[in-house]
Coordinates of C-alpha atoms and ligand atoms in Angstrom, one line a residue:
M1 CA 82.0 86.3 106.3
D2 CA 79.4 83.9 104.4
D3 CA 81.9 80.5 103.8
R4 CA 78.7 78.5 103.3
T5 CA 78.5 76.6 99.4
H6 CA 75.8 77.9 97.5
T7 CA 73.3 75.5 96.4
A8 CA 73.8 75.8 92.8
D9 CA 77.9 75.8 92.9
A10 CA 77.9 72.3 94.9
E11 CA 80.2 70.0 92.6
P12 CA 80.2 66.1 93.0
G13 CA 83.3 65.0 94.9
E14 CA 83.4 68.1 97.3
R15 CA 83.1 68.4 101.2
V16 CA 80.4 71.2 101.5
T17 CA 78.6 73.2 104.1
V18 CA 75.4 74.3 102.5
A19 CA 73.0 76.5 104.8
G20 CA 69.3 77.8 104.2
W21 CA 65.6 77.1 104.7
V22 CA 63.7 73.6 104.7
H23 CA 62.0 73.3 101.7
E24 CA 60.5 70.0 102.1
V25 CA 61.1 66.8 104.0
R26 CA 59.9 63.2 102.1
D27 CA 60.3 60.5 104.4
L28 CA 60.0 57.1 101.9
G29 CA 60.9 54.8 104.7
G30 CA 64.5 53.4 105.0
I31 CA 65.2 56.5 103.1
A32 CA 64.6 60.5 103.6
F33 CA 65.4 63.5 101.3
L34 CA 65.6 67.3 103.2
I35 CA 65.4 69.9 100.3
L36 CA 67.6 72.4 101.4
R37 CA 67.1 76.2 99.6
D38 CA 69.2 79.2 99.7
R39 CA 69.1 82.1 97.4
T40 CA 70.8 80.4 94.5
G41 CA 68.4 77.3 94.4
K42 CA 67.7 74.0 96.2
I43 CA 69.8 71.1 96.8
Q44 CA 68.7 67.5 97.9
V45 CA 70.1 65.7 101.4
K46 CA 69.8 62.4 101.9
F47 CA 69.5 60.4 104.8
A48 CA 69.9 56.8 105.0
T49 CA 67.6 56.3 107.8
D50 CA 68.7 52.8 109.0
E51 CA 72.3 53.2 108.6
M52 CA 73.0 56.8 109.8
D53 CA 73.1 58.0 113.2
D54 CA 69.7 58.6 114.6
E55 CA 70.5 62.2 115.9
L56 CA 71.9 63.1 112.4
V57 CA 68.6 61.9 111.0
D58 CA 66.6 63.3 113.3
A59 CA 68.2 66.6 113.2
G60 CA 67.7 66.3 109.0
T61 CA 64.0 65.3 108.9
N62 CA 62.6 66.5 111.9
A63 CA 63.2 70.0 111.3
S64 CA 59.9 71.9 110.3
R65 CA 59.2 73.2 107.1
E66 CA 61.2 77.0 106.8
S67 CA 63.3 76.6 109.6
V68 CA 67.1 77.5 108.7
L69 CA 69.5 74.3 109.0
S70 CA 73.6 74.0 108.2
V71 CA 74.5 70.8 106.6
T72 CA 78.1 69.6 106.2
G73 CA 78.6 66.4 103.9
T74 CA 80.1 65.2 100.5
V75 CA 78.4 66.1 97.1
E76 CA 77.4 63.1 95.2
E77 CA 76.3 62.6 91.5
E78 CA 72.7 61.6 91.6
P79 CA 70.9 61.7 88.2
R80 CA 67.4 61.1 90.0
A81 CA 68.2 64.2 92.3
P82 CA 66.4 67.4 91.2
T83 CA 69.8 69.3 90.5
G84 CA 71.7 66.3 89.4
V85 CA 73.9 66.0 92.9
E86 CA 72.9 65.3 96.6
V87 CA 75.0 65.7 99.8
V88 CA 75.3 62.8 101.8
P89 CA 75.7 64.3 105.5
E90 CA 78.2 64.4 108.4
S91 CA 76.4 67.0 110.3
V92 CA 73.2 68.9 110.6
E93 CA 72.8 72.0 112.7
L94 CA 69.5 73.7 113.4
L95 CA 70.4 77.4 113.1
A96 CA 66.8 78.9 113.4
P97 CA 63.9 76.7 113.8
A98 CA 60.1 77.8 112.2
E99 CA 56.9 77.4 113.9
P100 CA 55.1 74.4 112.2
E101 CA 52.1 76.6 111.4
L102 CA 53.3 79.4 108.7
P103 CA 50.8 82.2 108.1
L104 CA 51.6 81.8 104.3
D105 CA 53.3 78.5 102.4
P106 CA 56.6 80.0 100.8
S107 CA 56.5 78.1 98.1
G108 CA 53.5 79.4 96.5
K109 CA 51.5 75.9 96.3
V110 CA 48.7 77.1 98.5
D111 CA 47.5 80.7 97.4
A112 CA 47.5 83.2 99.9
D113 CA 45.7 86.7 99.6
L114 CA 47.8 89.8 98.7
S115 CA 47.1 91.2 102.2
T116 CA 48.4 88.2 103.8
R117 CA 51.3 88.3 101.6
L118 CA 52.1 92.1 102.4
D119 CA 51.9 91.4 106.3
N120 CA 54.4 88.4 105.9
R121 CA 56.7 89.9 103.2
T122 CA 59.6 88.1 104.5
L123 CA 58.0 84.6 104.2
D124 CA 56.2 85.8 100.7
V125 CA 59.8 86.9 99.2
R126 CA 61.3 83.4 100.5
A127 CA 60.8 81.8 97.1
G128 CA 58.8 81.7 93.9
E129 CA 57.1 84.6 92.2
S130 CA 57.6 87.3 94.3
K131 CA 61.5 86.7 94.6
A132 CA 61.6 86.4 90.9
I133 CA 59.9 90.0 90.9
F134 CA 62.0 91.7 93.3
E135 CA 65.0 90.4 91.7
I136 CA 64.1 91.7 88.1
R137 CA 63.5 94.9 90.0
A138 CA 66.8 95.2 91.3
E139 CA 68.1 94.2 87.8
I140 CA 66.3 97.0 86.1
L141 CA 67.7 99.3 88.7
R142 CA 71.1 98.0 87.7
A143 CA 70.7 98.4 84.3
V144 CA 69.2 102.0 84.4
R145 CA 71.7 103.0 86.5
E146 CA 74.5 101.5 83.6
Y147 CA 72.7 103.3 81.1
F148 CA 72.6 106.6 82.6
R149 CA 76.2 106.2 83.1
S150 CA 76.8 105.7 79.3
V151 CA 75.2 108.6 78.5
G152 CA 77.3 110.9 80.7
C153 CA 74.8 111.2 84.0
T154 CA 76.0 111.9 87.3
E155 CA 73.4 110.2 90.3
I156 CA 72.3 112.4 92.7
N157 CA 70.5 112.2 95.9
T158 CA 68.0 115.1 97.0
P159 CA 65.9 116.1 100.1
K160 CA 62.7 114.4 101.0
I161 CA 61.9 116.8 103.4
V162 CA 61.0 120.4 101.9
A163 CA 59.3 123.6 102.3
T164 CA 57.2 123.6 99.3
G165 CA 55.5 121.2 97.0
T166 CA 56.5 121.0 93.2
E167 CA 53.5 119.0 91.4
G168 CA 50.4 121.0 91.7
G169 CA 47.5 119.2 92.1
T170 CA 48.6 116.4 94.0
E171 CA 48.2 116.2 97.9
L172 CA 51.5 116.7 100.1
F173 CA 52.1 115.0 103.2
P174 CA 52.6 117.9 105.9
L175 CA 55.2 117.3 108.8
T176 CA 56.3 119.7 111.5
Y177 CA 60.0 120.4 111.3
F178 CA 61.6 122.0 114.4
G179 CA 58.4 124.0 114.9
Q180 CA 58.1 125.1 111.0
E181 CA 55.7 123.3 108.6
A182 CA 57.3 121.1 106.5
F183 CA 56.3 118.4 103.7
M184 CA 57.4 115.1 102.4
N185 CA 58.6 115.7 98.6
Q186 CA 56.4 114.8 95.8
S187 CA 59.0 114.8 93.3
P188 CA 62.9 115.8 92.9
Q189 CA 61.6 118.3 90.0
L190 CA 63.0 121.4 91.1
F191 CA 66.1 119.9 92.8
K192 CA 67.4 118.2 89.5
Q193 CA 66.5 121.1 87.6
L194 CA 69.0 123.2 89.9
M195 CA 71.7 120.7 89.1
V196 CA 71.5 120.6 85.2
G197 CA 72.6 124.4 85.9
S198 CA 75.4 123.2 88.0
G199 CA 78.6 122.0 86.6
L200 CA 77.1 118.4 86.7
E201 CA 74.5 119.2 83.8
R202 CA 73.3 115.9 83.3
V203 CA 72.0 114.1 86.2
F204 CA 69.8 111.4 87.2
E205 CA 67.9 110.2 91.1
V206 CA 66.5 107.1 92.0
G207 CA 64.1 107.9 95.0
P208 CA 61.5 108.0 97.0
I209 CA 58.5 110.3 96.6
F210 CA 55.7 110.9 98.7
R211 CA 52.0 111.5 97.7
A212 CA 48.9 112.3 99.6
E213 CA 46.4 111.3 97.1
E214 CA 43.4 109.5 98.7
H215 CA 42.8 107.1 95.7
N216 CA 42.6 103.5 96.0
T217 CA 43.7 101.9 92.8
P218 CA 46.1 99.1 91.8
R219 CA 48.4 101.5 90.1
H220 CA 48.6 104.4 92.8
L221 CA 50.8 104.2 95.9
N222 CA 51.6 107.0 98.5
E223 CA 55.1 106.2 98.5
A224 CA 56.3 105.5 95.2
T225 CA 59.9 105.5 93.5
M226 CA 60.9 107.6 90.7
I227 CA 63.8 107.2 88.1
D228 CA 64.4 111.0 87.6
F229 CA 66.5 112.2 84.6
E230 CA 67.5 115.8 83.6
S231 CA 69.6 117.2 80.9
A232 CA 71.4 120.3 80.1
F233 CA 71.4 121.4 76.1
I234 CA 68.9 118.8 75.2
D235 CA 64.8 119.3 74.1
H236 CA 62.2 117.5 74.3
N237 CA 62.5 115.4 71.7
E238 CA 66.0 114.2 72.9
A239 CA 64.6 113.7 76.7
M240 CA 62.2 111.3 74.8
D241 CA 64.9 109.3 72.9
V242 CA 66.8 109.2 76.2
C243 CA 63.4 108.0 77.8
E244 CA 62.9 105.3 75.4
G245 CA 66.7 104.3 75.5
T246 CA 66.0 103.7 79.4
L247 CA 63.1 101.4 78.9
L248 CA 64.8 99.6 76.2
A249 CA 67.7 99.1 78.3
A250 CA 65.9 97.9 81.1
Y251 CA 64.3 95.5 79.1
E252 CA 67.2 93.9 77.6
A253 CA 69.1 93.5 80.6
V254 CA 65.8 91.7 82.0
A255 CA 65.7 89.3 79.1
E256 CA 69.7 88.6 79.1
N257 CA 69.9 88.2 82.9
C258 CA 66.8 87.2 84.3
Q259 CA 65.6 84.4 82.4
E260 CA 65.0 82.0 85.4
Q261 CA 63.3 84.7 87.3
L262 CA 61.1 85.0 84.0
E263 CA 60.3 81.0 83.9
V264 CA 59.3 81.2 87.4
L265 CA 56.8 83.9 86.3
G266 CA 55.6 81.9 83.7
Y267 CA 56.9 83.7 81.1
G268 CA 59.8 81.0 79.6
D269 CA 60.6 82.6 76.2
S270 CA 57.7 84.6 75.5
F271 CA 59.2 87.7 77.2
A272 CA 59.6 90.4 74.6
V273 CA 61.7 93.5 74.4
P274 CA 59.6 96.3 73.0
D275 CA 60.4 97.5 69.2
A276 CA 62.7 100.8 69.2
G277 CA 60.9 103.9 67.7
F278 CA 57.9 104.4 69.7
P279 CA 55.5 106.6 68.2
R280 CA 54.9 109.8 69.0
L281 CA 51.3 111.0 69.1
T282 CA 50.2 114.7 69.7
Y283 CA 47.9 115.4 72.0
E284 CA 45.3 116.1 69.6
E285 CA 45.5 112.8 67.5
A286 CA 45.2 111.1 71.1
I287 CA 42.1 112.7 71.5
E288 CA 41.0 111.9 68.0
R289 CA 42.0 108.1 68.3
I290 CA 40.3 107.7 71.8
N291 CA 37.2 109.2 70.4
A292 CA 37.3 107.0 67.1
T293 CA 37.2 103.9 69.7
G294 CA 33.9 104.6 70.7
E295 CA 34.7 103.2 74.3
L296 CA 34.3 106.3 75.9
E297 CA 30.3 107.5 76.6
E298 CA 31.1 111.0 76.3
Q299 CA 33.5 112.4 73.7
L300 CA 36.6 114.1 74.9
L301 CA 37.2 118.0 74.2
W302 CA 40.5 119.4 73.7
G303 CA 41.5 120.6 77.3
D304 CA 40.4 117.7 79.0
D305 CA 42.6 115.2 80.9
L306 CA 42.7 111.8 79.4
P307 CA 40.5 109.5 81.7
T308 CA 41.8 105.9 82.5
E309 CA 39.3 104.4 80.3
G310 CA 40.7 106.6 77.3
E311 CA 44.2 105.3 78.3
K312 CA 43.5 102.0 78.1
A313 CA 41.4 102.5 74.8
L314 CA 44.4 104.4 73.0
G315 CA 46.5 101.6 74.4
A316 CA 44.5 98.9 72.9
D317 CA 44.4 100.8 69.6
V318 CA 48.1 101.8 69.3
G319 CA 49.5 98.3 70.8
G320 CA 52.4 98.9 72.6
H321 CA 54.5 101.8 74.1
Y322 CA 53.9 105.3 72.7
F323 CA 54.6 108.9 73.4
I324 CA 51.7 111.5 73.6
T325 CA 53.2 115.2 73.1
D326 CA 52.1 119.0 72.7
W327 CA 50.1 118.6 75.7
P328 CA 47.6 121.7 76.3
S329 CA 49.8 124.0 78.3
E330 CA 46.9 124.6 81.1
I331 CA 47.0 121.2 82.0
K332 CA 50.6 120.7 82.4
P333 CA 53.2 122.2 85.5
F334 CA 54.5 125.8 85.5
Y335 CA 57.9 124.1 84.9
I336 CA 57.2 123.0 81.6
Q337 CA 58.0 125.3 78.6
D338 CA 55.0 126.5 75.8
R339 CA 55.5 125.9 72.1
D340 CA 57.0 128.9 70.8
D341 CA 54.8 129.0 67.6
D342 CA 51.6 128.2 69.8
P343 CA 51.6 129.1 73.4
Q344 CA 48.5 127.0 74.0
L345 CA 50.5 123.9 73.5
S346 CA 53.3 123.0 75.5
K347 CA 56.7 121.0 75.3
G348 CA 55.6 118.4 77.7
F349 CA 55.0 114.6 76.7
D350 CA 54.0 111.5 78.7
L351 CA 55.2 107.8 77.9
M352 CA 52.5 105.6 77.8
H353 CA 52.5 101.5 78.1
P354 CA 49.1 100.2 76.6
E355 CA 48.0 100.3 80.3
M356 CA 49.0 103.3 81.8
E357 CA 51.3 106.2 81.8
L358 CA 54.8 105.4 83.0
V359 CA 56.5 108.7 82.3
S360 CA 56.0 112.4 82.4
G361 CA 58.4 114.9 81.1
G362 CA 59.1 117.9 79.1
Q363 CA 61.5 120.6 78.1
R364 CA 61.7 123.4 80.9
E365 CA 60.8 126.8 81.0
H366 CA 64.5 127.9 81.7
R367 CA 63.9 132.0 81.0
Y368 CA 63.2 133.9 84.3
D369 CA 60.8 136.1 83.3
A370 CA 58.6 133.3 81.7
L371 CA 59.3 131.0 84.7
V372 CA 57.7 133.4 87.5
E373 CA 54.9 134.3 85.0
G374 CA 54.3 130.9 84.8
F375 CA 53.8 130.5 88.5
E376 CA 51.5 133.4 88.5
Q377 CA 49.1 131.8 86.2
Q378 CA 49.0 128.2 88.2
G379 CA 48.0 130.7 91.4
L380 CA 51.5 129.7 92.8
D381 CA 53.6 132.1 95.1
P382 CA 56.8 132.6 93.0
E383 CA 58.3 134.0 96.2
A384 CA 58.0 130.8 98.0
F385 CA 59.5 129.2 95.3
E386 CA 62.7 132.0 95.0
Y387 CA 65.5 129.5 96.1
Y388 CA 64.5 127.7 92.7
T389 CA 63.5 130.5 90.5
K390 CA 66.8 132.8 91.4
M391 CA 69.3 130.4 90.0
F392 CA 67.5 131.2 86.8
K393 CA 69.2 134.7 86.9
Y394 CA 72.7 133.3 87.1
G395 CA 72.8 131.4 83.9
M396 CA 70.3 128.2 83.5
P397 CA 71.0 126.6 80.3
P398 CA 68.0 125.1 78.0
H399 CA 67.0 121.8 79.6
A400 CA 64.4 118.7 79.4
G401 CA 64.4 115.8 81.7
W402 CA 61.5 113.4 82.8
A403 CA 60.4 110.7 85.9
Y404 CA 59.6 107.3 85.4
G405 CA 57.4 105.5 88.2
V406 CA 59.5 102.3 89.2
E407 CA 56.6 100.1 90.2
R408 CA 54.6 101.1 87.2
L409 CA 57.8 100.0 85.0
V410 CA 58.0 96.9 86.8
M411 CA 54.2 96.3 86.7
T412 CA 53.8 96.7 83.1
M413 CA 56.8 94.7 82.3
L414 CA 55.7 91.6 84.3
G415 CA 52.0 92.0 83.6
L416 CA 51.1 92.4 87.2
G417 CA 47.9 93.1 88.1
N418 CA 48.3 95.5 91.4
I419 CA 51.2 98.0 91.9
R420 CA 51.6 96.6 95.4
E421 CA 52.9 93.1 94.1
A422 CA 56.0 95.4 92.5
V423 CA 57.2 97.1 96.0
L424 CA 58.1 95.2 99.3
F425 CA 56.6 97.2 101.5
P426 CA 53.6 99.7 100.0
R427 CA 52.1 102.5 101.6
D428 CA 48.2 102.9 100.6
R429 CA 45.6 104.4 102.4
Q430 CA 45.1 101.1 104.7
R431 CA 48.8 100.4 105.2
L432 CA 51.2 102.1 107.1
S433 CA 53.0 98.7 108.9
P434 CA 54.6 96.7 108.1
Ligands
AMO1 P1 54.4 112.6 87.6 O1 53.5 113.1 88.4 O2 53.6 112.5 86.3 O3 55.7 113.5 86.9 O4 54.8 111.4 87.8 C1 56.1 110.7 86.7 C2 55.8 109.3 87.2 O5 55.7 108.7 88.2 C3 54.7 107.9 88.6 N1 53.7 108.0 89.5 C4 53.6 107.1 90.4 N2 53.3 105.7 90.6 C5 52.7 105.5 91.5 N3 51.9 106.1 92.4 C6 51.5 107.4 92.2 N4 50.8 107.8 93.5 C7 52.6 108.1 91.3 N5 52.5 109.2 90.8 C8 53.7 109.1 90.1 C9 54.2 107.5 87.2 C10 54.2 108.8 86.6 O6 54.1 108.7 85.1 N6 58.0 115.8 88.1 C11 57.5 115.0 86.9 C12 58.3 114.2 86.1 C13 59.5 115.2 85.0 O7 58.6 116.0 84.4 O8 60.3 115.2 85.3 C14 56.4 114.0 87.6 O9 56.6 114.1 88.8 O10 54.7 106.2 86.5

């Protein structure tokens, strides 16, 4: 299918065909170097301009930057070449020319603003930091899937076009479905719960979610990717264990398999896997600690949601990942179970990075009567959710779960300033294309 040799695999003495993009051409007079780049790295191609055939030299040295070339030749050892080897070419074929004026510099030497980069993502992800970010994002998803398999999960895929929303408070994108009102789904919440009641018991999904919130912040998207987990026969405490395990598996895999990418991003050896055993603070403790920092103009009261500045103040105080548990029931959704000893408190939790929330989750309400009552308390019509509630009449085991926002996981892991850096083609209020 692709019978070229990757630049990273070229060994001295071999006759190879390498293909990729023109990274750079340096003409030193009498000798010229073409640096060819593919996904595995770069290789030097040497042209003895006075000795070689003019046509061959022109094809290799007149190609504009980012043109696609295929070069056949012999690999020779050359200690002065960036990778210790170079190709002495026999033939050069231009596979695709690039216009000399590029909308941005793929090598990243010339800075481009985020909007220009997002408009030209193909060029932006050719090399450098963006390529490294998306390779790491892929490694995170690979590691997370492997971890889920190791704890007995089945991967599922659930509908993204739905008749009802799930996350009270967030806006839905409406659409017309054969003349009927429908929406883009905000979360696989109800479907994953329905599947823990099936013979699958323990499931996960990696998929898109859609939220029509009109925010315009560095950490919100209108289309995001979520990692959802849900399991029968576990409680919120065990769900937090799996949640922490997932994060550690992702960090460990990146530390082990993405050293090159981490270096491109300026990490070198300084990339740290968080220590296991994330502190678990109750909501009440969280409020008290935030108030004690004195960072907020107004003291938080019990029942308040945590404002962004509050989250940051607490994050700085704690200094690492941590959970917040025992949230007031009234600010958690209907599917979260209340504590048996105090129904004012819920079994919902959030996992926080010092900079922002990464996960929401909790023990779910699996008892039919309590579930329907919860709908009514939140002003939702239980009949609209009958497809969901009715399954709670036929043997729905106790269960718990949670969801990560993938982009926030990538963003916090790599210290990115804007969530849009962590998604190829972001959807926000300004951006619907590309
Ligand atoms: P929640 O609404 O808190 O919970 O979402 C879970 C996680 O998804 C990420 N996230 C977002 N990321 C970017 N842009 C957005 N607009 C956005 N919205 C959410 C965050 C957040 O912590 N059904 C529950 C999960 C559960 O209980 O299992 C839910 O959707 O990282």
